[in-house]
Tab-separated table of N, CA and C in Angstrom:
chain	number	residue	atom	x	y	z
A	6	MET	N	8.729	-14.867	6.726
A	6	MET	CA	8.958	-16.220	6.688
A	6	MET	C	9.082	-16.498	5.284
A	7	VAL	N	10.061	-17.342	4.900
A	7	VAL	CA	10.233	-17.414	3.522
A	7	VAL	C	10.087	-19.042	3.330
A	8	SER	N	9.353	-19.762	2.323
A	8	SER	CA	9.470	-21.062	2.260
A	8	SER	C	9.639	-21.579	0.950
A	9	VAL	N	10.374	-22.547	0.751
A	9	VAL	CA	10.847	-23.279	-0.475
A	9	VAL	C	10.248	-24.429	-0.541
A	10	ILE	N	9.731	-24.976	-1.845
A	10	ILE	CA	9.329	-26.352	-1.936
A	10	ILE	C	10.480	-27.233	-1.805
A	11	GLY	N	10.377	-28.188	-0.776
A	11	GLY	CA	11.147	-29.257	-0.463
A	11	GLY	C	12.403	-28.865	0.536
A	12	SER	N	12.268	-27.598	1.048
A	12	SER	CA	13.097	-27.320	2.193
A	12	SER	C	12.372	-26.670	3.377
A	13	PRO	N	13.055	-26.592	4.376
A	13	PRO	CA	12.515	-25.734	5.548
A	13	PRO	C	12.143	-24.482	5.422
A	14	ALA	N	11.208	-23.939	6.220
A	14	ALA	CA	10.835	-22.641	6.185
A	14	ALA	C	11.769	-21.797	6.899
A	15	GLU	N	12.228	-20.507	6.537
A	15	GLU	CA	12.987	-19.802	7.341
A	15	GLU	C	12.421	-18.368	7.659
A	16	ILE	N	12.877	-17.923	8.758
A	16	ILE	CA	12.298	-16.549	9.182
A	16	ILE	C	13.475	-15.656	9.061
A	17	LEU	N	13.147	-14.530	8.250
A	17	LEU	CA	14.181	-13.324	8.259
A	17	LEU	C	13.675	-12.169	9.071
A	18	TYR	N	14.832	-11.480	9.630
A	18	TYR	CA	14.631	-10.465	10.549
A	18	TYR	C	15.069	-9.221	9.836
A	19	ASN	N	14.526	-8.027	9.703
A	19	ASN	CA	14.958	-6.752	9.174
A	19	ASN	C	15.643	-6.112	10.082
A	20	THR	N	16.995	-5.824	9.989
A	20	THR	CA	17.785	-4.997	10.926
A	20	THR	C	18.199	-3.803	10.340
A	21	SER	N	17.487	-3.129	9.210
A	21	SER	CA	17.890	-1.871	8.702
A	21	SER	C	17.317	-0.662	9.394
A	22	PRO	N	17.988	0.501	9.322
A	22	PRO	CA	17.489	1.515	10.311
A	22	PRO	C	16.066	1.896	9.781
A	23	GLY	N	15.221	2.230	10.915
A	23	GLY	CA	14.006	2.838	10.532
A	23	GLY	C	13.954	3.801	9.751
A	24	GLY	N	12.686	3.949	9.222
A	24	GLY	CA	12.134	5.119	8.124
A	24	GLY	C	10.743	5.291	8.304
A	25	HIS	N	10.260	6.373	7.548
A	25	HIS	CA	8.872	6.487	7.581
A	25	HIS	C	8.212	5.587	6.632
A	26	TRP	N	6.700	5.361	6.824
A	26	TRP	CA	6.098	4.552	6.156
A	26	TRP	C	4.379	4.837	6.015
A	27	ILE	N	3.679	4.363	5.264
A	27	ILE	CA	2.270	4.393	5.381
A	27	ILE	C	1.758	3.091	4.846
A	28	LEU	N	0.692	2.716	5.373
A	28	LEU	CA	-0.064	1.640	5.232
A	28	LEU	C	-1.349	2.011	4.632
A	29	ILE	N	-1.814	1.553	3.385
A	29	ILE	CA	-3.207	2.115	2.827
A	29	ILE	C	-4.253	0.748	2.859
A	30	GLN	N	-5.265	1.046	3.395
A	30	GLN	CA	-6.266	0.137	3.471
A	30	GLN	C	-7.556	0.515	2.591
A	31	THR	N	-7.744	-0.168	1.395
A	31	THR	CA	-8.872	0.255	0.697
A	31	THR	C	-10.391	-0.586	0.990
A	32	GLN	N	-11.363	0.386	0.758
A	32	GLN	CA	-12.752	-0.264	0.864
A	32	GLN	C	-13.454	0.168	-0.518
A	33	GLY	N	-13.934	-0.749	-1.188
A	33	GLY	CA	-14.559	-0.356	-2.446
A	33	GLY	C	-15.976	-0.150	-2.303
A	34	LYS	N	-16.635	0.599	-3.117
A	34	LYS	CA	-18.161	0.725	-3.087
A	34	LYS	C	-18.399	0.313	-4.508
A	35	GLY	N	-18.060	0.950	-5.698
A	35	GLY	CA	-18.499	0.580	-7.105
A	35	GLY	C	-17.642	-0.788	-7.341
A	36	SER	N	-16.470	-1.006	-6.662
A	36	SER	CA	-15.800	-2.021	-6.978
A	36	SER	C	-15.802	-2.991	-6.053
A	37	ASN	N	-15.079	-4.089	-5.932
A	37	ASN	CA	-15.166	-5.231	-4.876
A	37	ASN	C	-15.084	-4.524	-3.637
A	38	ARG	N	-15.615	-5.038	-2.574
A	38	ARG	CA	-15.553	-4.652	-1.147
A	38	ARG	C	-14.247	-4.252	-0.589
A	39	ASP	N	-13.148	-5.245	-1.062
A	39	ASP	CA	-11.662	-4.948	-0.524
A	39	ASP	C	-10.855	-4.049	-1.240
A	40	GLY	N	-11.450	-3.682	-2.518
A	40	GLY	CA	-10.459	-2.785	-3.312
A	40	GLY	C	-9.446	-3.504	-3.990
A	41	ILE	N	-9.550	-4.833	-4.136
A	41	ILE	CA	-8.676	-5.642	-4.998
A	41	ILE	C	-8.407	-5.270	-6.409
A	42	GLY	N	-7.254	-4.963	-6.636
A	42	GLY	CA	-6.995	-4.547	-8.048
A	42	GLY	C	-6.955	-3.143	-8.343
A	43	THR	N	-7.020	-2.373	-7.176
A	43	THR	CA	-6.817	-0.882	-7.156
A	43	THR	C	-5.370	-0.562	-7.135
A	44	LYS	N	-5.103	0.355	-8.213
A	44	LYS	CA	-3.595	0.634	-8.374
A	44	LYS	C	-3.424	1.927	-7.559
A	45	ILE	N	-2.238	1.895	-6.888
A	45	ILE	CA	-1.895	3.216	-6.200
A	45	ILE	C	-0.489	3.906	-6.558
A	46	LYS	N	-0.726	4.871	-6.619
A	46	LYS	CA	0.837	5.831	-7.001
A	46	LYS	C	0.853	6.926	-5.852
A	47	VAL	N	2.213	6.847	-5.048
A	47	VAL	CA	2.383	7.565	-3.987
A	47	VAL	C	3.635	8.405	-4.495
A	48	THR	N	3.324	9.674	-4.252
A	48	THR	CA	4.473	10.748	-4.411
A	48	THR	C	4.744	11.382	-3.152
A	49	GLY	N	6.184	11.105	-2.573
A	49	GLY	CA	6.506	11.612	-1.198
A	49	GLY	C	6.893	13.000	-1.493
A	50	GLU	N	6.992	13.758	-0.187
A	50	GLU	CA	7.457	15.127	-0.180
A	50	GLU	C	8.758	15.480	-0.935
A	51	SER	N	9.629	14.103	-1.025
A	51	SER	CA	10.894	14.395	-1.791
A	51	SER	C	10.722	14.234	-3.265
A	52	GLY	N	9.612	13.963	-3.474
A	52	GLY	CA	9.405	13.830	-5.086
A	52	GLY	C	9.508	12.193	-5.530
A	53	LEU	N	10.048	11.292	-4.625
A	53	LEU	CA	10.128	9.985	-5.006
A	53	LEU	C	8.690	9.309	-5.253
A	54	VAL	N	8.525	8.542	-6.380
A	54	VAL	CA	7.254	8.191	-6.913
A	54	VAL	C	7.143	6.725	-6.935
A	55	GLN	N	6.496	5.958	-6.130
A	55	GLN	CA	6.200	4.501	-5.867
A	55	GLN	C	4.808	4.193	-6.381
A	56	TYR	N	4.766	2.935	-6.975
A	56	TYR	CA	3.527	2.292	-7.351
A	56	TYR	C	3.489	0.898	-6.728
A	57	ASN	N	2.062	0.702	-6.569
A	57	ASN	CA	1.818	-0.720	-6.036
A	57	ASN	C	0.323	-0.925	-6.354
A	58	HIS	N	-0.211	-2.108	-6.105
A	58	HIS	CA	-1.688	-2.324	-6.124
A	58	HIS	C	-2.020	-3.182	-5.056
A	59	VAL	N	-3.314	-3.361	-4.863
A	59	VAL	CA	-4.118	-3.947	-3.684
A	59	VAL	C	-4.220	-5.441	-4.457
A	60	THR	N	-3.609	-6.294	-3.361
A	60	THR	CA	-3.619	-7.733	-3.797
A	60	THR	C	-3.519	-8.577	-2.622
A	61	THR	N	-3.860	-9.906	-2.661
A	61	THR	CA	-3.675	-10.792	-1.771
A	61	THR	C	-2.659	-12.078	-2.168
A	62	ALA	N	-2.691	-11.974	-3.326
A	62	ALA	CA	-1.813	-13.094	-3.858
A	62	ALA	C	-0.380	-12.876	-3.748
A	63	ALA	N	0.529	-13.591	-3.044
A	63	ALA	CA	1.767	-13.525	-2.479
A	63	ALA	C	2.591	-15.007	-2.535
A	64	GLY	N	2.805	-15.459	-3.695
A	64	GLY	CA	3.442	-16.853	-3.908
A	64	GLY	C	2.778	-18.018	-3.649
A	65	TYR	N	3.380	-19.066	-3.794
A	65	TYR	CA	2.767	-20.421	-3.641
A	65	TYR	C	2.114	-20.944	-2.546
A	66	ALA	N	0.817	-20.945	-2.677
A	66	ALA	CA	-0.079	-21.695	-1.469
A	66	ALA	C	-0.175	-20.909	-0.475
A	67	SER	N	-0.278	-19.209	-0.736
A	67	SER	CA	-0.090	-18.338	0.468
A	67	SER	C	-1.003	-17.041	-0.102
A	68	SER	N	-1.165	-16.216	0.995
A	68	SER	CA	-1.593	-15.103	0.651
A	68	SER	C	-0.995	-13.871	1.392
A	69	SER	N	-1.370	-12.710	1.223
A	69	SER	CA	-0.775	-11.561	2.035
A	69	SER	C	-1.814	-10.605	2.616
A	70	ASP	N	-1.245	-9.763	3.324
A	70	ASP	CA	-2.339	-8.627	3.821
A	70	ASP	C	-2.676	-7.882	2.746
A	71	LYS	N	-4.036	-7.579	2.567
A	71	LYS	CA	-4.429	-6.717	1.267
A	71	LYS	C	-4.201	-5.157	1.698
A	72	ARG	N	-3.646	-4.830	2.697
A	72	ARG	CA	-3.296	-3.443	2.886
A	72	ARG	C	-1.942	-3.278	2.038
A	73	VAL	N	-1.733	-2.253	1.674
A	73	VAL	CA	-0.683	-1.865	0.640
A	73	VAL	C	0.442	-0.924	1.578
A	74	HIS	N	1.734	-1.514	1.878
A	74	HIS	CA	2.803	-0.777	2.229
A	74	HIS	C	3.679	-0.055	1.509
A	75	PHE	N	3.939	1.166	2.100
A	75	PHE	CA	4.965	1.955	1.206
A	75	PHE	C	5.926	2.468	2.152
A	76	GLY	N	7.305	2.281	1.863
A	76	GLY	CA	8.346	2.707	2.729
A	76	GLY	C	8.571	4.216	2.312
A	77	LEU	N	8.857	5.029	2.995
A	77	LEU	CA	9.023	6.513	2.593
A	77	LEU	C	10.289	6.870	2.971
A	78	GLY	N	11.246	6.207	3.769
A	78	GLY	CA	12.576	6.763	3.926
A	78	GLY	C	12.454	7.925	4.881
A	79	ALA	N	13.209	9.107	4.403
A	79	ALA	CA	13.082	10.281	5.508
A	79	ALA	C	11.706	11.135	5.269
A	80	ASP	N	11.035	10.893	4.394
A	80	ASP	CA	9.734	11.656	4.005
A	80	ASP	C	8.844	11.473	5.031
A	81	THR	N	8.425	12.613	5.866
A	81	THR	CA	7.470	12.385	6.869
A	81	THR	C	5.867	12.792	6.098
A	82	ARG	N	5.762	13.414	5.029
A	82	ARG	CA	4.642	13.546	4.588
A	82	ARG	C	4.691	13.129	3.003
A	83	ILE	N	3.366	12.809	2.428
A	83	ILE	CA	3.166	12.164	1.273
A	83	ILE	C	2.551	13.507	0.423
A	84	ARG	N	3.257	13.781	-0.614
A	84	ARG	CA	2.599	15.039	-1.532
A	84	ARG	C	1.277	14.529	-2.168
A	85	GLU	N	1.306	13.337	-2.623
A	85	GLU	CA	0.092	12.869	-3.481
A	85	GLU	C	-0.172	11.294	-3.435
A	86	ILE	N	-1.193	10.907	-3.235
A	86	ILE	CA	-1.722	9.511	-3.218
A	86	ILE	C	-2.688	9.537	-4.396
A	87	GLU	N	-2.400	8.866	-5.373
A	87	GLU	CA	-3.507	8.498	-6.511
A	87	GLU	C	-3.899	7.114	-6.552
A	88	LEU	N	-5.261	6.713	-6.366
A	88	LEU	CA	-5.934	5.543	-6.372
A	88	LEU	C	-6.796	5.289	-7.655
A	89	ARG	N	-6.382	4.377	-8.411
A	89	ARG	CA	-7.218	4.094	-9.642
A	89	ARG	C	-8.036	2.841	-9.382
A	90	TRP	N	-9.284	2.905	-8.887
A	90	TRP	CA	-10.226	1.780	-8.627
A	90	TRP	C	-10.537	0.955	-9.721
A	91	PRO	N	-10.571	-0.210	-9.515
A	91	PRO	CA	-11.209	-1.341	-10.613
A	91	PRO	C	-12.471	-0.795	-11.318
A	92	SER	N	-13.288	0.047	-10.666
A	92	SER	CA	-14.460	0.656	-11.421
A	92	SER	C	-14.136	1.659	-12.490
A	93	GLY	N	-12.898	2.235	-12.372
A	93	GLY	CA	-12.358	3.040	-13.362
A	93	GLY	C	-12.205	4.466	-12.573
A	94	LYS	N	-12.849	4.667	-11.345
A	94	LYS	CA	-12.789	5.812	-10.744
A	94	LYS	C	-11.245	6.264	-10.229
A	95	VAL	N	-11.173	7.564	-10.275
A	95	VAL	CA	-9.679	7.837	-9.845
A	95	VAL	C	-9.832	8.811	-8.605
A	96	GLN	N	-9.123	8.514	-7.519
A	96	GLN	CA	-9.318	9.183	-6.427
A	96	GLN	C	-8.014	9.953	-6.206
A	97	THR	N	-7.735	11.096	-5.560
A	97	THR	CA	-6.287	11.744	-5.395
A	97	THR	C	-6.614	12.486	-3.970
A	98	LEU	N	-5.585	11.873	-3.051
A	98	LEU	CA	-5.414	12.668	-1.702
A	98	LEU	C	-3.957	13.519	-1.748
A	99	HIS	N	-4.194	14.510	-1.026
A	99	HIS	CA	-2.830	15.434	-0.941
A	99	HIS	C	-2.517	15.642	0.529
A	100	ASP	N	-1.393	15.838	0.427
A	100	ASP	CA	-0.528	16.272	1.883
A	100	ASP	C	-1.103	15.321	2.964
A	101	VAL	N	-0.598	14.176	2.908
A	101	VAL	CA	-0.975	13.055	3.741
A	101	VAL	C	0.306	12.696	4.820
A	102	PRO	N	0.040	12.914	6.367
A	102	PRO	CA	1.135	12.508	7.058
A	102	PRO	C	1.503	11.073	7.027
A	103	ALA	N	2.707	10.783	7.118
A	103	ALA	CA	3.255	9.243	7.063
A	103	ALA	C	2.943	8.698	8.554
A	104	GLY	N	3.278	7.417	8.685
A	104	GLY	CA	3.359	6.806	9.964
A	104	GLY	C	1.903	6.459	10.495
A	105	GLN	N	0.941	5.968	9.434
A	105	GLN	CA	-0.452	5.810	9.822
A	105	GLN	C	-0.874	4.744	8.975
A	106	ILE	N	-1.862	3.939	9.324
A	106	ILE	CA	-2.713	3.274	8.472
A	106	ILE	C	-3.880	4.079	7.989
A	107	LEU	N	-3.830	4.264	6.858
A	107	LEU	CA	-4.729	5.445	6.043
A	107	LEU	C	-5.769	4.393	5.450
A	108	LYS	N	-7.326	4.632	5.953
A	108	LYS	CA	-8.344	3.741	5.360
A	108	LYS	C	-8.980	4.718	4.265
A	109	VAL	N	-9.043	4.379	2.927
A	109	VAL	CA	-9.547	5.182	1.979
A	109	VAL	C	-10.901	4.299	1.495
A	110	THR	N	-11.799	4.929	1.268
A	110	THR	CA	-12.976	4.373	0.800
A	110	THR	C	-13.294	4.951	-0.548
A	111	GLU	N	-13.481	4.134	-1.566
A	111	GLU	CA	-13.971	4.554	-3.010
A	111	GLU	C	-14.998	5.489	-3.002
A	112	PRO	N	-14.780	6.745	-3.783
A	112	PRO	CA	-15.958	7.618	-3.801
A	112	PRO	C	-16.971	7.038	-4.687
């Protein structure tokens, strides 16, 4: 859904060919409960590196899913996921399969 101030909302439909993905859901312990602010680095099996962070801020008068989505293209596995929690802790996961909602709890 896309909205513009003073214009009607529009719904866009993605018709691109499918690929692999992972959705990361964080749960903080020393940080805030939802892990908001956690910085995530994903390195796919092909070597492609992507960065994102946990947030619900997504535009004017709206919010988004706190889970973080990464499109992986042809990669079926993730070589490494690095999470930098707001508390300063760093957590690294290795050899993670794609195509899942991965729940990660702060150590």
